[in-house]
């Protein structure tokens, strides 16, 4: 090792060693010199020890560490740094980033180093580094300036953290938060972002465009009939069709289970965007062949709203498009509806009804009327249908056709339906206790009520509470309710049947029952819908439908009752075609309980 002594002392020592005589004084001087040499040696050994020790510590740290001088020349690094770059210390030290990294990255490091040297202190930034495997990886640098012995900037020391995994996870999370995993389409969150951007984000004027929302028709049925996997397959297929028809710049998103949206932007006029919407409608309607070869035709209901004219904010636009879809569904599916301000008025009317409904439940503004049902062949009163009525504080009546759908949508049908069932059971029991002949009392059960968890338990509770004989009770469920979820429907119907409750399909003929399902439903009778009864004596088509329903009911061993019978001609037509049970204004309008009791007492008096 080279000992760094002053030059003059080095030569004097050599002289003395070779000289012949030495005085005591000279010996002292030599000793002093030797001691100086030894101190220096010790100091250097100490320094080397400290240097080695420091290197040892650095090598024990798993994070890559390096230090450079002010020119960016690597002065040192640890083993983790060597390993990370896949280069030995000899290949690194004495070189700059430009010698060991791709130029484009080296420029970034160099610029950052310059900034740090100018500003001093600490610097943290994220960039990429070419790893030992030749792949660029995401890293975070923590760099700080160190000073020389003279107090000048001596260079910088850097620690490098590999954040590739964290970045990857962040990317996955971001994707998860903004994309639908099934169809890989943007979700509602991303659509709302794009919509906000289109409506005039930070630096933009605001585009013109249209928002389309489409809801697949009868998707739930397909899911129920063909299984979830087929349902998923259809959703993916519909997503592909939409993306395939979209132009660059349009956004196709999946909003919820069977609801999609398309954001059309710029360049196209209103006419073209409407044409585009029609094209999409036709596209949704083309049959799809499932993996197992089965053909399904699904179709969609479509709502369209334009901006900026219909609204200037995303929330309102989405709401508008939803309203238009809702309208399209009401108009018979597979249709396109443009949003109109009248639709929001209907919505506010609904909100009003909802607020009133809540109050009505608390203030007991509901009551039941009873419409008689007759066996027209014998003239016997055989039963009644309980019909819900709502009297407002001003005395006016609201039709169940107006408030039942609102209550269903708002989730209020549960408590309301329970109230109806309890009130009807109490009435049936009271009539029985008063010595009335056994009558079957029919209660309408809403689809929402029917599929609610705990429905059977509520029925049991009400039966126990009121003490009514379940065989005196009939529940009317509409055809569309039964078809909504066939397997769970059969389960609920069977549960009711084993309790002795009779079951009827209401408004029969207006839905799309499949005969094979009908055979499997444990039901007792079908009610021919009022619309057929009304026209059967004037419209040959309706006459055929009524005759067919009667014949089919007979074949399946079901009782058939016609509702909405208003005149003798209709009664005679039905009797001629072997349908004896009837309900309608001809026999009696819905009556208050006391009036019905009077009718019951004079049951034999039939209008002729
Ligand atoms: P629905 O179950 O088909 O009830 C028969 C409807 O036809 C009743 O109307 C009844 O008043 C009416 N109607 C009966 N005979 C005739 C007739 O000869 N001519 C005409 N033009 N109409 C007749 P309402 O009471 O307005 O009820 C309408 C619908 O509201 C019911 O149709 C039913 O779906 C629903 N609804 C009524 N009460 C309840 C209830 O307690 N719960 C549920 N979920 N729905 C109910
Ligand atoms: Mg009914
Ligand atoms: Mg009906």
PDB file of C-alpha atoms in Angstrom, residues 197-345:
ATOM      1  CA  UNK A 197     -65.358  15.409 -21.061  1.00  0.00           C
ATOM      2  CA  UNK A 198     -67.622  15.593 -24.084  1.00  0.00           C
ATOM      3  CA  UNK A 199     -69.901  18.063 -22.373  1.00  0.00           C
ATOM      4  CA  UNK A 200     -67.044  20.517 -22.038  1.00  0.00           C
ATOM      5  CA  UNK A 201     -64.294  19.420 -19.734  1.00  0.00           C
ATOM      6  CA  UNK A 202     -61.526  21.756 -18.716  1.00  0.00           C
ATOM      7  CA  UNK A 203     -60.276  23.138 -21.996  1.00  0.00           C
ATOM      8  CA  UNK A 204     -63.035  22.133 -24.319  1.00  0.00           C
ATOM      9  CA  UNK A 205     -65.903  23.923 -25.865  1.00  0.00           C
ATOM     10  CA  UNK A 206     -68.261  21.016 -25.407  1.00  0.00           C
ATOM     11  CA  UNK A 207     -69.221  18.650 -28.196  1.00  0.00           C
ATOM     12  CA  UNK A 208     -72.524  17.870 -29.763  1.00  0.00           C
ATOM     13  CA  UNK A 209     -73.616  14.308 -29.614  1.00  0.00           C
ATOM     14  CA  UNK A 210     -76.099  11.756 -28.426  1.00  0.00           C
ATOM     15  CA  UNK A 211     -76.349   9.320 -25.590  1.00  0.00           C
ATOM     16  CA  UNK A 212     -78.035   6.028 -26.306  1.00  0.00           C
ATOM     17  CA  UNK A 213     -79.085   3.649 -23.577  1.00  0.00           C
ATOM     18  CA  UNK A 214     -80.322   0.216 -24.501  1.00  0.00           C
ATOM     19  CA  UNK A 215     -81.839  -2.476 -22.392  1.00  0.00           C
ATOM     20  CA  UNK A 216     -82.017  -6.026 -23.717  1.00  0.00           C
ATOM     21  CA  UNK A 217     -85.555  -7.335 -23.979  1.00  0.00           C
ATOM     22  CA  UNK A 218     -86.439 -10.484 -22.059  1.00  0.00           C
ATOM     23  CA  UNK A 219     -82.826 -11.042 -21.023  1.00  0.00           C
ATOM     24  CA  UNK A 220     -83.876 -12.432 -17.660  1.00  0.00           C
ATOM     25  CA  UNK A 221     -86.062 -15.029 -19.321  1.00  0.00           C
ATOM     26  CA  UNK A 222     -83.178 -16.153 -21.503  1.00  0.00           C
ATOM     27  CA  UNK A 223     -80.955 -16.321 -18.470  1.00  0.00           C
ATOM     28  CA  UNK A 224     -83.544 -18.435 -16.679  1.00  0.00           C
ATOM     29  CA  UNK A 225     -84.293 -20.706 -19.612  1.00  0.00           C
ATOM     30  CA  UNK A 226     -80.810 -21.255 -21.050  1.00  0.00           C
ATOM     31  CA  UNK A 227     -78.673 -20.750 -17.960  1.00  0.00           C
ATOM     32  CA  UNK A 228     -76.232 -18.102 -16.788  1.00  0.00           C
ATOM     33  CA  UNK A 229     -73.404 -19.183 -19.091  1.00  0.00           C
ATOM     34  CA  UNK A 230     -75.647 -18.609 -22.111  1.00  0.00           C
ATOM     35  CA  UNK A 231     -76.722 -15.273 -20.602  1.00  0.00           C
ATOM     36  CA  UNK A 232     -73.076 -14.245 -20.297  1.00  0.00           C
ATOM     37  CA  UNK A 233     -72.403 -15.369 -23.844  1.00  0.00           C
ATOM     38  CA  UNK A 234     -75.227 -13.180 -25.099  1.00  0.00           C
ATOM     39  CA  UNK A 235     -73.999 -10.156 -23.164  1.00  0.00           C
ATOM     40  CA  UNK A 236     -70.519 -10.550 -24.620  1.00  0.00           C
ATOM     41  CA  UNK A 237     -71.979 -10.973 -28.119  1.00  0.00           C
ATOM     42  CA  UNK A 238     -74.173  -7.871 -27.782  1.00  0.00           C
ATOM     43  CA  UNK A 239     -71.156  -5.911 -26.537  1.00  0.00           C
ATOM     44  CA  UNK A 240     -69.200  -7.018 -29.608  1.00  0.00           C
ATOM     45  CA  UNK A 241     -71.999  -6.051 -31.951  1.00  0.00           C
ATOM     46  CA  UNK A 242     -72.146  -2.594 -30.431  1.00  0.00           C
ATOM     47  CA  UNK A 243     -68.394  -2.090 -30.549  1.00  0.00           C
ATOM     48  CA  UNK A 244     -68.330  -3.361 -34.110  1.00  0.00           C
ATOM     49  CA  UNK A 245     -70.826  -0.750 -35.236  1.00  0.00           C
ATOM     50  CA  UNK A 246     -69.240   2.136 -33.306  1.00  0.00           C
ATOM     51  CA  UNK A 247     -67.050   4.762 -34.949  1.00  0.00           C
ATOM     52  CA  UNK A 248     -63.700   5.856 -33.580  1.00  0.00           C
ATOM     53  CA  UNK A 249     -64.326   8.245 -30.717  1.00  0.00           C
ATOM     54  CA  UNK A 250     -67.654   6.674 -29.742  1.00  0.00           C
ATOM     55  CA  UNK A 251     -67.830   4.959 -26.363  1.00  0.00           C
ATOM     56  CA  UNK A 252     -69.697   1.698 -25.888  1.00  0.00           C
ATOM     57  CA  UNK A 253     -70.262   0.899 -22.218  1.00  0.00           C
ATOM     58  CA  UNK A 254     -72.032  -1.701 -20.131  1.00  0.00           C
ATOM     59  CA  UNK A 255     -74.063   0.051 -17.448  1.00  0.00           C
ATOM     60  CA  UNK A 256     -75.556  -2.828 -15.523  1.00  0.00           C
ATOM     61  CA  UNK A 257     -76.630  -6.424 -16.083  1.00  0.00           C
ATOM     62  CA  UNK A 258     -78.410  -6.121 -19.435  1.00  0.00           C
ATOM     63  CA  UNK A 259     -78.070  -2.396 -19.971  1.00  0.00           C
ATOM     64  CA  UNK A 260     -75.595  -0.862 -22.407  1.00  0.00           C
ATOM     65  CA  UNK A 261     -74.869   2.706 -23.497  1.00  0.00           C
ATOM     66  CA  UNK A 262     -73.343   4.247 -26.581  1.00  0.00           C
ATOM     67  CA  UNK A 263     -71.962   7.765 -26.579  1.00  0.00           C
ATOM     68  CA  UNK A 264     -71.956   9.177 -30.119  1.00  0.00           C
ATOM     69  CA  UNK A 265     -69.759  12.186 -30.669  1.00  0.00           C
ATOM     70  CA  UNK A 266     -69.143  14.975 -33.109  1.00  0.00           C
ATOM     71  CA  UNK A 267     -69.345  15.164 -36.833  1.00  0.00           C
ATOM     72  CA  UNK A 268     -72.721  13.512 -37.243  1.00  0.00           C
ATOM     73  CA  UNK A 269     -75.931  15.439 -37.332  1.00  0.00           C
ATOM     74  CA  UNK A 270     -79.007  14.473 -35.349  1.00  0.00           C
ATOM     75  CA  UNK A 271     -80.453  12.658 -38.333  1.00  0.00           C
ATOM     76  CA  UNK A 272     -77.394  10.479 -38.753  1.00  0.00           C
ATOM     77  CA  UNK A 273     -77.247   9.707 -35.061  1.00  0.00           C
ATOM     78  CA  UNK A 274     -80.899   8.635 -35.121  1.00  0.00           C
ATOM     79  CA  UNK A 275     -80.147   6.446 -38.130  1.00  0.00           C
ATOM     80  CA  UNK A 276     -77.210   4.993 -36.209  1.00  0.00           C
ATOM     81  CA  UNK A 277     -79.534   4.207 -33.297  1.00  0.00           C
ATOM     82  CA  UNK A 278     -81.942   2.452 -35.666  1.00  0.00           C
ATOM     83  CA  UNK A 279     -79.071   0.465 -37.094  1.00  0.00           C
ATOM     84  CA  UNK A 280     -78.090  -0.592 -33.576  1.00  0.00           C
ATOM     85  CA  UNK A 281     -81.657  -1.660 -32.864  1.00  0.00           C
ATOM     86  CA  UNK A 282     -81.689  -3.881 -35.949  1.00  0.00           C
ATOM     87  CA  UNK A 283     -78.281  -5.250 -34.997  1.00  0.00           C
ATOM     88  CA  UNK A 284     -79.499  -6.271 -31.549  1.00  0.00           C
ATOM     89  CA  UNK A 285     -82.434  -8.024 -33.119  1.00  0.00           C
ATOM     90  CA  UNK A 286     -80.457 -10.405 -35.348  1.00  0.00           C
ATOM     91  CA  UNK A 287     -80.571 -13.944 -34.030  1.00  0.00           C
ATOM     92  CA  UNK A 288     -77.598 -15.352 -32.178  1.00  0.00           C
ATOM     93  CA  UNK A 289     -76.577 -18.984 -32.128  1.00  0.00           C
ATOM     94  CA  UNK A 290     -75.425 -20.173 -28.735  1.00  0.00           C
ATOM     95  CA  UNK A 291     -72.327 -22.338 -28.439  1.00  0.00           C
ATOM     96  CA  UNK A 292     -74.521 -25.435 -28.398  1.00  0.00           C
ATOM     97  CA  UNK A 293     -76.225 -24.370 -31.637  1.00  0.00           C
ATOM     98  CA  UNK A 294     -79.503 -23.110 -30.162  1.00  0.00           C
ATOM     99  CA  UNK A 295     -80.894 -19.970 -31.763  1.00  0.00           C
ATOM    100  CA  UNK A 296     -81.868 -17.001 -29.577  1.00  0.00           C
ATOM    101  CA  UNK A 297     -83.352 -13.746 -30.674  1.00  0.00           C
ATOM    102  CA  UNK A 298     -83.161 -11.106 -28.034  1.00  0.00           C
ATOM    103  CA  UNK A 299     -83.792  -7.547 -29.234  1.00  0.00           C
ATOM    104  CA  UNK A 300     -83.497  -4.367 -27.229  1.00  0.00           C
ATOM    105  CA  UNK A 301     -85.386  -1.262 -26.176  1.00  0.00           C
ATOM    106  CA  UNK A 302     -83.505   1.897 -26.959  1.00  0.00           C
ATOM    107  CA  UNK A 303     -83.647   5.429 -25.586  1.00  0.00           C
ATOM    108  CA  UNK A 304     -81.824   8.344 -27.150  1.00  0.00           C
ATOM    109  CA  UNK A 305     -81.147  11.853 -25.885  1.00  0.00           C
ATOM    110  CA  UNK A 306     -79.147  14.637 -27.555  1.00  0.00           C
ATOM    111  CA  UNK A 307     -76.751  17.110 -26.070  1.00  0.00           C
ATOM    112  CA  UNK A 308     -76.403  19.929 -25.469  1.00  0.00           C
ATOM    113  CA  UNK A 309     -80.071  20.498 -26.342  1.00  0.00           C
ATOM    114  CA  UNK A 310     -81.689  17.977 -23.936  1.00  0.00           C
ATOM    115  CA  UNK A 311     -79.223  18.568 -21.095  1.00  0.00           C
ATOM    116  CA  UNK A 312     -75.746  19.833 -20.402  1.00  0.00           C
ATOM    117  CA  UNK A 313     -74.744  17.497 -17.613  1.00  0.00           C
ATOM    118  CA  UNK A 314     -74.053  13.784 -17.667  1.00  0.00           C
ATOM    119  CA  UNK A 315     -76.342  12.837 -14.807  1.00  0.00           C
ATOM    120  CA  UNK A 316     -79.409  14.411 -16.417  1.00  0.00           C
ATOM    121  CA  UNK A 317     -78.541  12.930 -19.798  1.00  0.00           C
ATOM    122  CA  UNK A 318     -78.281   9.433 -18.359  1.00  0.00           C
ATOM    123  CA  UNK A 319     -81.534   9.973 -16.543  1.00  0.00           C
ATOM    124  CA  UNK A 320     -83.179  11.208 -19.777  1.00  0.00           C
ATOM    125  CA  UNK A 321     -81.954   8.219 -21.735  1.00  0.00           C
ATOM    126  CA  UNK A 322     -83.235   5.894 -18.976  1.00  0.00           C
ATOM    127  CA  UNK A 323     -86.653   7.512 -19.151  1.00  0.00           C
ATOM    128  CA  UNK A 324     -86.711   7.074 -22.914  1.00  0.00           C
ATOM    129  CA  UNK A 325     -85.753   3.388 -22.574  1.00  0.00           C
ATOM    130  CA  UNK A 326     -88.498   2.920 -20.041  1.00  0.00           C
ATOM    131  CA  UNK A 327     -90.961   4.430 -22.492  1.00  0.00           C
ATOM    132  CA  UNK A 328     -89.653   2.195 -25.287  1.00  0.00           C
ATOM    133  CA  UNK A 329     -90.247  -0.865 -23.087  1.00  0.00           C
ATOM    134  CA  UNK A 330     -93.785   0.257 -22.369  1.00  0.00           C
ATOM    135  CA  UNK A 331     -94.397   0.703 -26.078  1.00  0.00           C
ATOM    136  CA  UNK A 332     -93.771  -2.931 -26.702  1.00  0.00           C
ATOM    137  CA  UNK A 333     -90.019  -3.472 -26.747  1.00  0.00           C
ATOM    138  CA  UNK A 334     -87.675  -3.589 -29.711  1.00  0.00           C
ATOM    139  CA  UNK A 335     -88.345   0.104 -30.231  1.00  0.00           C
ATOM    140  CA  UNK A 336     -86.444   3.351 -30.185  1.00  0.00           C
ATOM    141  CA  UNK A 337     -87.709   6.321 -28.204  1.00  0.00           C
ATOM    142  CA  UNK A 338     -86.364   9.832 -28.179  1.00  0.00           C
ATOM    143  CA  UNK A 339     -86.360  11.597 -24.843  1.00  0.00           C
ATOM    144  CA  UNK A 340     -89.009  14.297 -24.456  1.00  0.00           C
ATOM    145  CA  UNK A 341     -89.468  16.685 -21.520  1.00  0.00           C
ATOM    146  CA  UNK A 342     -92.914  15.120 -20.950  1.00  0.00           C
ATOM    147  CA  UNK A 343     -91.091  12.012 -19.776  1.00  0.00           C
ATOM    148  CA  UNK A 344     -89.515  13.870 -16.880  1.00  0.00           C
ATOM    149  CA  UNK A 345     -92.904  15.299 -16.017  1.00  0.00           C
TER     150      UNK A 345
END
